[in-house]
């Protein structure tokens, strides 16, 4: 069988399951063990530094494997040394700030090391260019356990989801998307690297499997840069297979392809291969290759008619309209009841908005206006919001509305908005009652202190933060709190009790003033 025959049987463009072997090839980055060896040597300059940790780990209970336990031991010692020995610090200001807030120095330094050493190997530039070209119409999406940013740098226009939490709580479209299930260096705290991380990951694996199920059923999956015996891959496959019956598993036979690299291989070898997942056999195709250009040329034979990022945009726009029943900046829908539509037609247009679409902003709710200050989920521009939505909203909200962020981004002139912004300083935002009761904050001096100690009671935490004097409110700490609130419940301003809604709105007013108003 030829590789072209395998691709020809694909029912659609494939998903890539992209492993560390690929970025070892293209970026010359170390594998997991090599990464841990590097940081073990940072702790002690000893050729047996890593072996010491491996020996200790081998004598301990390792519920998720040896390497996560080794990583846990190294992280503990590395963090301790990092705080007492400035000579091993390589972090820039933003990560130093995150370490002050509780980020592990080890994870921050791992992210920095990977980013610094992510340099394309000249020998494979042609291969990489071919893979990048495939991303436009020949690849449906990517799932990866890699931390690095190779995919983001070469699959332009794809939407990225980092970690289980973001993937589980986001609507996925299954096209032009990258799922970084073990985290990303852009968010070092998301990295799945030590034993605790893996235990948490395994605990939530059923949710991840449910989210990825449609992709595994609907798309061919090409595993690249992994060993067939890789424990992480086997766990993920198992969590999917456990949800399927034998007939469904049979349908995967022509869709699962494992690509294996052998440096001495001449040409390409294609053969059937079967692995046992518990008591269930899973058949797949095994491709052995030394030159990935042979694989990429074969994949050129399976392509979508439109660029996949455009297809995703169609799906996302339609999904958003279906869920919210609201037009966006890019999509208008005319139903069969619309007098302009004839003969039971449905018309959908995606493109540049017009004045008709902007009229929809007159119906924008205050909660959406406030939420957008934090999460930016409204697709209209700041000028559109100030021109078409502000007038109605400010009347409905007794002349009280955060506007500084929108003014900072707008290109036009909006005198009424500027006048309101001038009036809404810190003292205007908080109430006389809050000023009077500040003495109750004796034990709290920062936003972070309040949030860490009181967030189990959202009403109390959000109320107390507003009691801090202006000089004691750190904008970055407040931003973290607001983002966490909306991550936990994106509809918090609609679903919560009146007191909580009032408190959160007040905090958004403060945030808007401190970050953009001053």
Short mmCIF file of C-alpha atoms in Angstrom, two decimals:
data_model
loop_
_atom_site.label_atom_id
_atom_site.label_comp_id
_atom_site.label_asym_id
_atom_site.label_seq_id
_atom_site.Cartn_x
_atom_site.Cartn_y
_atom_site.Cartn_z
CA UNK A 1 0.00 0.00 0.00
CA UNK A 2 1.20 3.52 -0.82
CA UNK A 3 0.84 6.53 1.44
CA UNK A 4 -1.31 8.16 -1.26
CA UNK A 5 -3.75 5.26 -0.90
CA UNK A 6 -4.03 5.94 2.84
CA UNK A 7 -4.74 9.63 2.26
CA UNK A 8 -7.24 8.88 -0.50
CA UNK A 9 -9.37 6.88 1.97
CA UNK A 10 -9.63 9.86 4.32
CA UNK A 11 -13.21 11.12 4.45
CA UNK A 12 -11.97 14.67 5.05
CA UNK A 13 -8.84 16.66 5.79
CA UNK A 14 -7.04 15.22 8.85
CA UNK A 15 -6.23 16.41 12.35
CA UNK A 16 -2.58 16.17 13.39
CA UNK A 17 -1.67 14.83 16.83
CA UNK A 18 1.64 16.65 17.02
CA UNK A 19 4.27 15.38 19.47
CA UNK A 20 7.62 16.43 20.91
CA UNK A 21 9.51 14.42 18.30
CA UNK A 22 8.51 17.01 15.70
CA UNK A 23 9.84 20.00 17.60
CA UNK A 24 12.98 18.06 18.48
CA UNK A 25 13.40 17.77 14.73
CA UNK A 26 12.43 21.30 13.72
CA UNK A 27 13.60 23.32 16.75
CA UNK A 28 16.22 20.92 18.13
CA UNK A 29 14.51 21.14 21.52
CA UNK A 30 15.15 18.44 24.13
CA UNK A 31 12.63 15.73 24.93
CA UNK A 32 11.01 15.65 28.37
CA UNK A 33 13.88 13.76 29.98
CA UNK A 34 16.43 16.06 28.33
CA UNK A 35 14.56 19.10 29.65
CA UNK A 36 14.63 17.70 33.19
CA UNK A 37 18.32 16.84 32.85
CA UNK A 38 19.06 20.46 31.99
CA UNK A 39 17.30 21.80 35.08
CA UNK A 40 18.81 19.13 37.33
CA UNK A 41 22.23 20.44 36.29
CA UNK A 42 21.08 23.97 37.16
CA UNK A 43 20.52 22.79 40.73
CA UNK A 44 23.88 21.05 41.04
CA UNK A 45 26.76 21.00 38.59
CA UNK A 46 27.17 17.25 38.57
CA UNK A 47 27.06 14.86 35.62
CA UNK A 48 24.91 12.56 37.76
CA UNK A 49 22.52 15.33 38.86
CA UNK A 50 19.56 13.90 36.95
CA UNK A 51 20.41 10.33 37.92
CA UNK A 52 20.23 11.31 41.59
CA UNK A 53 16.62 12.44 41.15
CA UNK A 54 15.72 9.45 39.02
CA UNK A 55 17.16 7.10 41.63
CA UNK A 56 15.15 8.82 44.40
CA UNK A 57 11.96 8.70 42.33
CA UNK A 58 12.38 5.01 41.50
CA UNK A 59 12.14 4.18 45.21
CA UNK A 60 8.91 6.13 45.66
CA UNK A 61 5.28 5.58 44.73
CA UNK A 62 4.77 6.83 41.16
CA UNK A 63 1.03 6.69 40.37
CA UNK A 64 1.41 8.43 37.00
CA UNK A 65 4.88 7.26 36.02
CA UNK A 66 8.52 7.91 36.81
CA UNK A 67 9.15 11.17 34.93
CA UNK A 68 6.34 13.18 36.60
CA UNK A 69 7.79 12.16 39.98
CA UNK A 70 11.31 13.14 38.85
CA UNK A 71 9.91 16.49 37.66
CA UNK A 72 8.21 17.01 41.02
CA UNK A 73 11.47 16.41 42.93
CA UNK A 74 13.47 18.67 40.63
CA UNK A 75 10.83 21.42 40.78
CA UNK A 76 10.89 21.44 44.59
CA UNK A 77 14.69 21.81 44.78
CA UNK A 78 14.88 24.21 41.83
CA UNK A 79 12.26 26.57 43.29
CA UNK A 80 14.11 26.61 46.59
CA UNK A 81 17.45 27.41 44.94
CA UNK A 82 15.91 30.01 42.61
CA UNK A 83 14.73 32.13 45.53
CA UNK A 84 18.10 32.08 47.27
CA UNK A 85 20.43 32.19 44.24
CA UNK A 86 19.85 35.03 41.78
CA UNK A 87 22.52 33.68 39.41
CA UNK A 88 20.14 31.09 37.94
CA UNK A 89 17.34 33.55 37.21
CA UNK A 90 16.59 34.23 33.53
CA UNK A 91 13.08 35.69 33.70
CA UNK A 92 11.82 38.92 32.18
CA UNK A 93 9.77 41.42 34.16
CA UNK A 94 6.32 40.00 33.34
CA UNK A 95 7.25 36.51 34.56
CA UNK A 96 9.04 37.89 37.63
CA UNK A 97 5.76 39.59 38.51
CA UNK A 98 3.89 36.30 38.09
CA UNK A 99 6.40 34.52 40.33
CA UNK A 100 5.68 37.15 42.98
CA UNK A 101 2.03 36.19 42.67
CA UNK A 102 2.74 32.50 43.21
CA UNK A 103 3.90 31.03 39.88
CA UNK A 104 6.54 28.31 40.29
CA UNK A 105 9.98 29.65 39.22
CA UNK A 106 10.68 26.21 37.73
CA UNK A 107 7.69 26.44 35.36
CA UNK A 108 8.54 30.04 34.48
CA UNK A 109 12.15 29.10 33.70
CA UNK A 110 11.05 26.05 31.68
CA UNK A 111 8.86 28.32 29.54
CA UNK A 112 11.69 30.84 29.13
CA UNK A 113 14.20 28.12 28.21
CA UNK A 114 11.90 26.62 25.56
CA UNK A 115 11.08 30.02 24.07
CA UNK A 116 14.74 31.05 23.93
CA UNK A 117 15.78 27.80 22.25
CA UNK A 118 12.92 27.57 19.74
CA UNK A 119 15.10 28.23 16.69
CA UNK A 120 14.33 26.64 13.33
CA UNK A 121 16.91 24.07 12.19
CA UNK A 122 18.13 25.22 8.75
CA UNK A 123 18.20 21.66 7.40
CA UNK A 124 14.41 21.38 7.72
CA UNK A 125 13.27 24.78 6.48
CA UNK A 126 11.79 23.28 3.30
CA UNK A 127 9.93 20.63 5.28
CA UNK A 128 8.54 23.25 7.64
CA UNK A 129 7.44 25.45 4.74
CA UNK A 130 5.59 22.51 3.19
CA UNK A 131 3.84 21.77 6.50
CA UNK A 132 2.93 25.42 6.93
CA UNK A 133 1.42 25.50 3.42
CA UNK A 134 -0.66 22.43 4.25
CA UNK A 135 -2.23 24.32 7.15
CA UNK A 136 -4.24 26.50 4.79
CA UNK A 137 -6.44 23.84 3.16
CA UNK A 138 -5.06 20.37 3.92
CA UNK A 139 -5.07 20.17 7.74
CA UNK A 140 -8.30 20.45 9.74
CA UNK A 141 -6.64 21.13 13.09
CA UNK A 142 -3.95 20.14 15.57
CA UNK A 143 -3.92 18.43 18.97
CA UNK A 144 -0.60 18.59 20.81
CA UNK A 145 1.00 17.87 24.16
CA UNK A 146 3.91 20.18 23.27
CA UNK A 147 4.54 23.33 25.30
CA UNK A 148 6.36 25.26 22.54
CA UNK A 149 4.81 27.60 19.98
CA UNK A 150 5.82 25.88 16.75
CA UNK A 151 2.21 25.31 15.66
CA UNK A 152 1.16 28.90 16.42
CA UNK A 153 4.15 30.20 14.45
CA UNK A 154 3.45 28.09 11.36
CA UNK A 155 -0.32 27.47 11.32
CA UNK A 156 -1.47 31.04 10.92
CA UNK A 157 -5.10 31.94 11.51
CA UNK A 158 -5.86 28.92 13.73
CA UNK A 159 -7.74 29.45 17.00
CA UNK A 160 -5.86 28.16 20.04
CA UNK A 161 -7.13 26.54 23.24
CA UNK A 162 -4.59 26.12 26.05
CA UNK A 163 -5.06 23.46 28.72
CA UNK A 164 -8.00 21.28 29.68
CA UNK A 165 -9.91 24.08 31.40
CA UNK A 166 -10.01 26.35 28.36
CA UNK A 167 -10.84 23.48 26.05
CA UNK A 168 -13.60 22.04 28.24
CA UNK A 169 -15.35 25.38 28.83
CA UNK A 170 -15.10 26.73 25.27
CA UNK A 171 -17.33 25.97 22.28
CA UNK A 172 -15.05 24.25 19.75
CA UNK A 173 -15.82 24.18 16.03
CA UNK A 174 -13.44 21.33 15.09
CA UNK A 175 -11.79 23.22 12.24
CA UNK A 176 -8.68 25.46 12.12
CA UNK A 177 -8.13 24.95 15.86
CA UNK A 178 -5.11 24.04 17.99
CA UNK A 179 -5.66 22.17 21.26
CA UNK A 180 -2.61 22.44 23.54
CA UNK A 181 -3.80 19.93 26.08
CA UNK A 182 -0.62 19.93 28.23
CA UNK A 183 -0.36 23.71 28.38
CA UNK A 184 1.74 26.34 26.63
CA UNK A 185 4.81 28.44 27.38
CA UNK A 186 2.70 31.57 26.97
CA UNK A 187 1.08 30.59 30.29
CA UNK A 188 3.74 28.74 32.34
CA UNK A 189 1.25 27.86 35.07
CA UNK A 190 -0.68 25.78 32.51
CA UNK A 191 2.24 23.37 31.93
CA UNK A 192 1.48 19.73 32.78
CA UNK A 193 4.89 18.58 33.96
CA UNK A 194 4.96 17.28 37.55
CA UNK A 195 3.10 14.50 39.33
CA UNK A 196 0.36 16.73 40.74
CA UNK A 197 -0.26 18.18 37.27
CA UNK A 198 -0.68 14.73 35.77
CA UNK A 199 -2.93 13.52 38.55
CA UNK A 200 -5.19 16.53 37.99
CA UNK A 201 -5.05 15.95 34.23
CA UNK A 202 -6.01 12.28 34.59
CA UNK A 203 -8.82 13.16 36.98
CA UNK A 204 -10.40 15.38 34.30
CA UNK A 205 -9.55 13.15 31.34
CA UNK A 206 -13.17 11.99 30.92
CA UNK A 207 -14.24 15.59 30.25
CA UNK A 208 -11.40 16.05 27.78
CA UNK A 209 -12.31 12.80 26.01
CA UNK A 210 -15.91 13.93 25.71
CA UNK A 211 -14.79 17.21 24.16
CA UNK A 212 -12.46 15.52 21.67
CA UNK A 213 -14.84 12.66 20.84
CA UNK A 214 -16.39 14.36 17.81
CA UNK A 215 -12.97 15.08 16.34
CA UNK A 216 -11.82 11.47 16.72
CA UNK A 217 -15.03 10.18 15.16
CA UNK A 218 -15.31 12.68 12.30
CA UNK A 219 -11.69 13.25 11.28
CA UNK A 220 -8.67 11.14 10.36
CA UNK A 221 -5.99 11.47 13.05
CA UNK A 222 -2.30 11.48 12.13
CA UNK A 223 0.03 10.93 15.09
CA UNK A 224 3.43 12.53 14.46
CA UNK A 225 6.39 12.83 16.81
CA UNK A 226 5.11 10.20 19.24
CA UNK A 227 6.01 6.62 19.95
CA UNK A 228 3.12 4.18 19.67
CA UNK A 229 4.02 3.08 23.20
CA UNK A 230 3.89 6.65 24.58
CA UNK A 231 2.00 6.48 27.88
CA UNK A 232 0.28 9.85 27.40
CA UNK A 233 -0.99 8.91 23.94
CA UNK A 234 -2.20 5.53 25.12
CA UNK A 235 -4.13 7.16 27.98
CA UNK A 236 -5.82 9.62 25.64
CA UNK A 237 -6.66 6.91 23.10
CA UNK A 238 -8.00 4.72 25.92
CA UNK A 239 -10.28 7.47 27.22
CA UNK A 240 -11.74 7.77 23.71
CA UNK A 241 -11.96 4.04 22.99
CA UNK A 242 -13.71 3.38 26.32
CA UNK A 243 -16.64 5.42 25.03
CA UNK A 244 -17.02 3.43 21.79
CA UNK A 245 -18.41 0.02 20.89
CA UNK A 246 -16.57 -2.43 18.62
CA UNK A 247 -18.38 -1.27 15.48
CA UNK A 248 -17.42 2.35 16.13
CA UNK A 249 -13.83 1.33 16.85
CA UNK A 250 -13.78 -0.47 13.49
CA UNK A 251 -14.57 2.81 11.71
CA UNK A 252 -11.34 4.28 13.08
CA UNK A 253 -9.19 1.71 11.25
CA UNK A 254 -8.69 3.83 8.13
CA UNK A 255 -8.57 7.06 10.10
CA UNK A 256 -5.80 6.42 12.65
CA UNK A 257 -2.32 6.81 11.20
CA UNK A 258 0.87 6.57 13.24
CA UNK A 259 3.91 8.14 11.60
CA UNK A 260 7.21 6.73 12.84
CA UNK A 261 10.57 8.30 12.08
CA UNK A 262 13.59 6.12 11.27
CA UNK A 263 16.77 7.93 10.32
CA UNK A 264 18.10 5.13 8.08
CA UNK A 265 14.84 4.49 6.25
CA UNK A 266 14.92 4.84 2.47
CA UNK A 267 11.61 6.03 1.01
CA UNK A 268 8.44 5.24 2.92
CA UNK A 269 6.83 2.09 4.36
CA UNK A 270 3.11 1.65 4.98
CA UNK A 271 1.72 -1.31 6.92
CA UNK A 272 -1.27 -2.25 9.12
CA UNK A 273 -0.71 -2.15 12.85
CA UNK A 274 -2.84 -3.19 15.82
CA UNK A 275 -2.56 -2.22 19.46
CA UNK A 276 -4.61 -3.52 22.37
CA UNK A 277 -6.43 -0.93 24.43
CA UNK A 278 -7.33 -2.99 27.47
CA UNK A 279 -9.26 -5.83 25.85
CA UNK A 280 -10.17 -3.93 22.66
CA UNK A 281 -8.03 -4.19 19.51
CA UNK A 282 -7.46 -0.91 17.69
CA UNK A 283 -6.20 -1.24 14.11
CA UNK A 284 -4.47 1.58 12.33
CA UNK A 285 -1.98 2.35 9.59
CA UNK A 286 1.72 2.65 10.47
CA UNK A 287 3.91 4.80 8.26
CA UNK A 288 7.69 4.67 8.63
CA UNK A 289 9.53 7.58 7.10
CA UNK A 290 12.86 9.37 7.21
CA UNK A 291 11.88 12.31 4.99
CA UNK A 292 8.63 13.97 6.09
CA UNK A 293 8.37 15.74 2.73
CA UNK A 294 7.07 12.44 1.33
CA UNK A 295 4.20 12.53 3.84
CA UNK A 296 3.47 16.22 3.22
CA UNK A 297 3.32 15.71 -0.56
CA UNK A 298 0.79 12.92 -0.07
CA UNK A 299 -1.36 15.14 2.16
CA UNK A 300 -1.55 17.71 -0.62
CA UNK A 301 -3.98 15.29 -2.27
CA UNK A 302 -6.67 15.90 0.37
CA UNK A 303 -7.78 19.51 0.55
CA UNK A 304 -10.84 21.58 1.40
CA UNK A 305 -12.30 23.96 -1.17
CA UNK A 306 -11.96 26.93 1.17
CA UNK A 307 -9.14 27.81 3.59
CA UNK A 308 -9.90 26.06 6.89
CA UNK A 309 -9.71 29.31 8.86
CA UNK A 310 -12.56 30.66 6.69
CA UNK A 311 -14.59 27.50 7.30
CA UNK A 312 -14.08 27.93 11.03
CA UNK A 313 -15.25 31.51 10.81
CA UNK A 314 -18.49 30.38 9.16
CA UNK A 315 -19.06 27.76 11.86
CA UNK A 316 -18.23 30.12 14.72
CA UNK A 317 -20.40 32.95 13.43
CA UNK A 318 -23.34 30.60 12.92
CA UNK A 319 -22.81 29.03 16.34
CA UNK A 320 -22.71 32.43 18.04
CA UNK A 321 -25.88 33.54 16.29
CA UNK A 322 -27.66 30.29 17.18
CA UNK A 323 -26.70 30.53 20.87
CA UNK A 324 -27.29 34.26 21.38
CA UNK A 325 -29.83 35.02 18.63
CA UNK A 326 -27.93 38.27 18.11
CA UNK A 327 -26.16 39.48 14.97
CA UNK A 328 -22.43 40.06 15.29
CA UNK A 329 -20.23 42.57 13.55
CA UNK A 330 -19.63 40.04 10.78
CA UNK A 331 -22.85 38.10 10.25
CA UNK A 332 -26.43 38.94 9.37
CA UNK A 333 -29.23 36.41 9.07
CA UNK A 334 -32.53 36.89 7.27
CA UNK A 335 -35.14 34.29 8.19
CA UNK A 336 -37.88 32.81 6.05
CA UNK A 337 -40.31 35.24 7.69
CA UNK A 338 -38.34 38.23 6.40
CA UNK A 339 -40.33 39.90 3.62
CA UNK A 340 -37.12 40.48 1.68
CA UNK A 341 -36.55 36.72 1.38
CA UNK A 342 -38.58 34.84 -1.18
CA UNK A 343 -39.61 31.19 -1.63
CA UNK A 344 -38.75 29.81 1.80
CA UNK A 345 -35.09 30.79 1.51
CA UNK A 346 -32.65 31.34 4.34
CA UNK A 347 -30.03 33.99 3.73
CA UNK A 348 -26.81 34.31 5.71
CA UNK A 349 -24.10 36.81 4.90
CA UNK A 350 -20.68 36.92 6.51
CA UNK A 351 -18.51 39.89 5.73
CA UNK A 352 -18.03 43.54 6.52
CA UNK A 353 -20.90 44.89 8.55
CA UNK A 354 -23.14 47.69 7.32
CA UNK A 355 -25.37 50.26 8.96
CA UNK A 356 -28.19 47.75 9.21
CA UNK A 357 -26.05 45.54 11.46
CA UNK A 358 -24.95 48.43 13.63
CA UNK A 359 -28.53 49.24 14.50
CA UNK A 360 -28.51 46.07 16.58
CA UNK A 361 -26.21 47.80 19.05
CA UNK A 362 -29.14 49.86 20.29
CA UNK A 363 -30.31 46.69 22.01
CA UNK A 364 -27.01 46.03 23.80
CA UNK A 365 -27.41 45.40 27.53
CA UNK A 366 -25.40 47.10 30.24
CA UNK A 367 -24.15 43.74 31.52
CA UNK A 368 -22.65 43.04 28.09
CA UNK A 369 -21.03 46.49 28.04
CA UNK A 370 -19.48 45.91 31.49
CA UNK A 371 -18.34 42.35 30.73
CA UNK A 372 -16.69 43.46 27.50
CA UNK A 373 -14.39 45.76 29.52
CA UNK A 374 -12.82 42.60 30.96
CA UNK A 375 -13.23 39.75 28.46
CA UNK A 376 -13.64 41.63 25.14
CA UNK A 377 -16.31 39.35 23.69
CA UNK A 378 -18.21 41.97 21.65
CA UNK A 379 -16.98 42.06 18.06
CA UNK A 380 -17.96 45.65 17.32
CA UNK A 381 -15.29 48.35 17.54
CA UNK A 382 -15.01 50.92 20.33
CA UNK A 383 -16.27 53.59 17.92
CA UNK A 384 -19.34 51.49 17.11
CA UNK A 385 -20.11 50.98 20.79
CA UNK A 386 -19.72 54.67 21.70
CA UNK A 387 -21.66 55.88 18.68
CA UNK A 388 -24.55 53.41 18.62
CA UNK A 389 -24.91 51.90 22.10
CA UNK A 390 -23.70 54.51 24.61
CA UNK A 391 -26.63 56.93 24.38
CA UNK A 392 -29.29 54.36 25.27
CA UNK A 393 -27.21 52.59 27.91
CA UNK A 394 -26.19 55.70 29.82
CA UNK A 395 -29.88 56.70 30.11
CA UNK A 396 -30.84 53.22 31.33
CA UNK A 397 -28.07 53.25 33.95
CA UNK A 398 -28.67 56.63 35.61
CA UNK A 399 -25.73 58.30 33.91
CA UNK A 400 -23.26 55.76 35.29
CA UNK A 401 -21.24 53.67 32.81
CA UNK A 402 -17.53 52.75 32.37
CA UNK A 403 -16.24 54.37 29.17
CA UNK A 404 -12.50 54.90 29.58
CA UNK A 405 -11.40 51.71 27.82
CA UNK A 406 -13.62 52.43 24.84
CA UNK A 407 -12.44 56.03 24.64
CA UNK A 408 -8.80 54.89 24.71
CA UNK A 409 -9.41 52.62 21.71
CA UNK A 410 -11.78 54.83 19.71
CA UNK A 411 -10.63 56.92 16.76
CA UNK A 412 -13.55 59.35 16.69
CA UNK A 413 -14.57 62.20 19.02
CA UNK A 414 -17.35 61.61 21.56
CA UNK A 415 -17.77 64.72 23.77
CA UNK A 416 -20.61 63.26 25.90
CA UNK A 417 -18.53 60.18 26.70
CA UNK A 418 -15.48 62.29 27.55
CA UNK A 419 -17.58 64.46 29.86
CA UNK A 420 -18.90 61.39 31.68
CA UNK A 421 -15.39 59.95 32.02
CA UNK A 422 -14.11 63.18 33.61
CA UNK A 423 -16.86 63.04 36.21
CA UNK A 424 -16.36 59.37 37.13
CA UNK A 425 -13.19 59.49 39.22
CA UNK A 426 -12.42 57.06 42.05
CA UNK A 427 -14.41 58.94 44.70
CA UNK A 428 -17.41 59.11 42.38
CA UNK A 429 -17.34 55.34 41.77
CA UNK A 430 -17.33 54.26 45.42
CA UNK A 431 -20.10 55.19 47.83
CA UNK A 432 -20.02 57.20 51.05
CA UNK A 433 -20.84 54.01 52.95
CA UNK A 434 -17.71 52.35 51.59
CA UNK A 435 -15.53 55.29 52.64
CA UNK A 436 -17.06 55.20 56.10
CA UNK A 437 -16.42 51.47 56.58
CA UNK A 438 -12.80 51.31 55.44
CA UNK A 439 -11.67 50.79 59.01
CA UNK A 440 -13.00 47.23 58.76
CA UNK A 441 -10.13 46.40 56.39
CA UNK A 442 -7.43 46.52 59.07
CA UNK A 443 -6.06 43.07 58.26
CA UNK A 444 -6.21 43.51 54.46
CA UNK A 445 -3.91 45.77 52.47
CA UNK A 446 -4.10 44.40 48.90
CA UNK A 447 -6.55 43.03 46.36
CA UNK A 448 -4.64 39.74 46.33
CA UNK A 449 -4.94 39.30 50.11
CA UNK A 450 -8.69 39.83 50.04
CA UNK A 451 -9.25 37.54 47.08
CA UNK A 452 -7.12 34.68 48.39
CA UNK A 453 -8.79 34.73 51.80
CA UNK A 454 -12.39 35.63 50.97
CA UNK A 455 -13.18 34.39 47.45
CA UNK A 456 -15.23 31.48 48.78
CA UNK A 457 -17.80 34.20 49.48
CA UNK A 458 -17.95 36.10 46.19
CA UNK A 459 -20.27 38.74 47.62
CA UNK A 460 -17.89 39.51 50.51
CA UNK A 461 -14.69 39.43 48.45
CA UNK A 462 -16.00 41.76 45.74
CA UNK A 463 -17.42 44.10 48.37
CA UNK A 464 -14.21 44.29 50.41
CA UNK A 465 -11.93 44.97 47.44
CA UNK A 466 -13.85 48.19 46.76
CA UNK A 467 -13.10 49.29 50.34
CA UNK A 468 -9.38 49.57 49.60
CA UNK A 469 -8.03 53.10 49.14
CA UNK A 470 -7.20 53.99 45.55
CA UNK A 471 -3.44 53.85 46.17
CA UNK A 472 -3.68 50.26 47.45
CA UNK A 473 -5.51 48.81 44.45
CA UNK A 474 -3.05 47.09 42.14
CA UNK A 475 -4.49 47.09 38.61
CA UNK A 476 -2.89 43.79 37.64
CA UNK A 477 -4.21 42.06 40.75
CA UNK A 478 -7.69 43.44 40.11
CA UNK A 479 -7.49 42.29 36.47
CA UNK A 480 -6.65 38.76 37.60
CA UNK A 481 -9.62 38.72 39.97
CA UNK A 482 -12.08 39.95 37.33
CA UNK A 483 -10.82 37.47 34.75
CA UNK A 484 -11.13 34.61 37.25
CA UNK A 485 -14.69 35.67 38.08
CA UNK A 486 -15.73 35.54 34.41
CA UNK A 487 -13.77 32.33 33.75
CA UNK A 488 -15.78 30.64 36.50
CA UNK A 489 -19.10 32.01 35.22
CA UNK A 490 -19.19 34.01 31.98
CA UNK A 491 -22.79 35.02 32.73
CA UNK A 492 -22.16 36.12 36.32
CA UNK A 493 -23.68 39.57 35.68
CA UNK A 494 -26.96 37.96 34.60
CA UNK A 495 -27.14 34.93 36.88
CA UNK A 496 -25.95 36.10 40.29
CA UNK A 497 -27.68 37.85 43.16
CA UNK A 498 -28.21 41.64 42.91
CA UNK A 499 -25.55 42.38 45.56
CA UNK A 500 -22.91 40.40 43.69
CA UNK A 501 -23.84 42.02 40.37
CA UNK A 502 -23.56 45.47 41.93
CA UNK A 503 -20.17 44.67 43.49
CA UNK A 504 -18.70 43.29 40.27
CA UNK A 505 -19.96 46.24 38.26
CA UNK A 506 -18.31 48.57 40.78
CA UNK A 507 -15.02 46.69 40.47
CA UNK A 508 -15.20 46.94 36.68
CA UNK A 509 -15.80 50.70 37.01
CA UNK A 510 -12.71 50.94 39.25
CA UNK A 511 -10.66 48.79 36.87
CA UNK A 512 -11.76 50.84 33.87
CA UNK A 513 -10.86 54.10 35.65
CA UNK A 514 -7.48 53.00 37.02
CA UNK A 515 -6.25 51.32 33.84
CA UNK A 516 -7.53 53.70 31.17
CA UNK A 517 -9.02 56.75 32.89
CA UNK A 518 -6.02 58.04 34.80
#
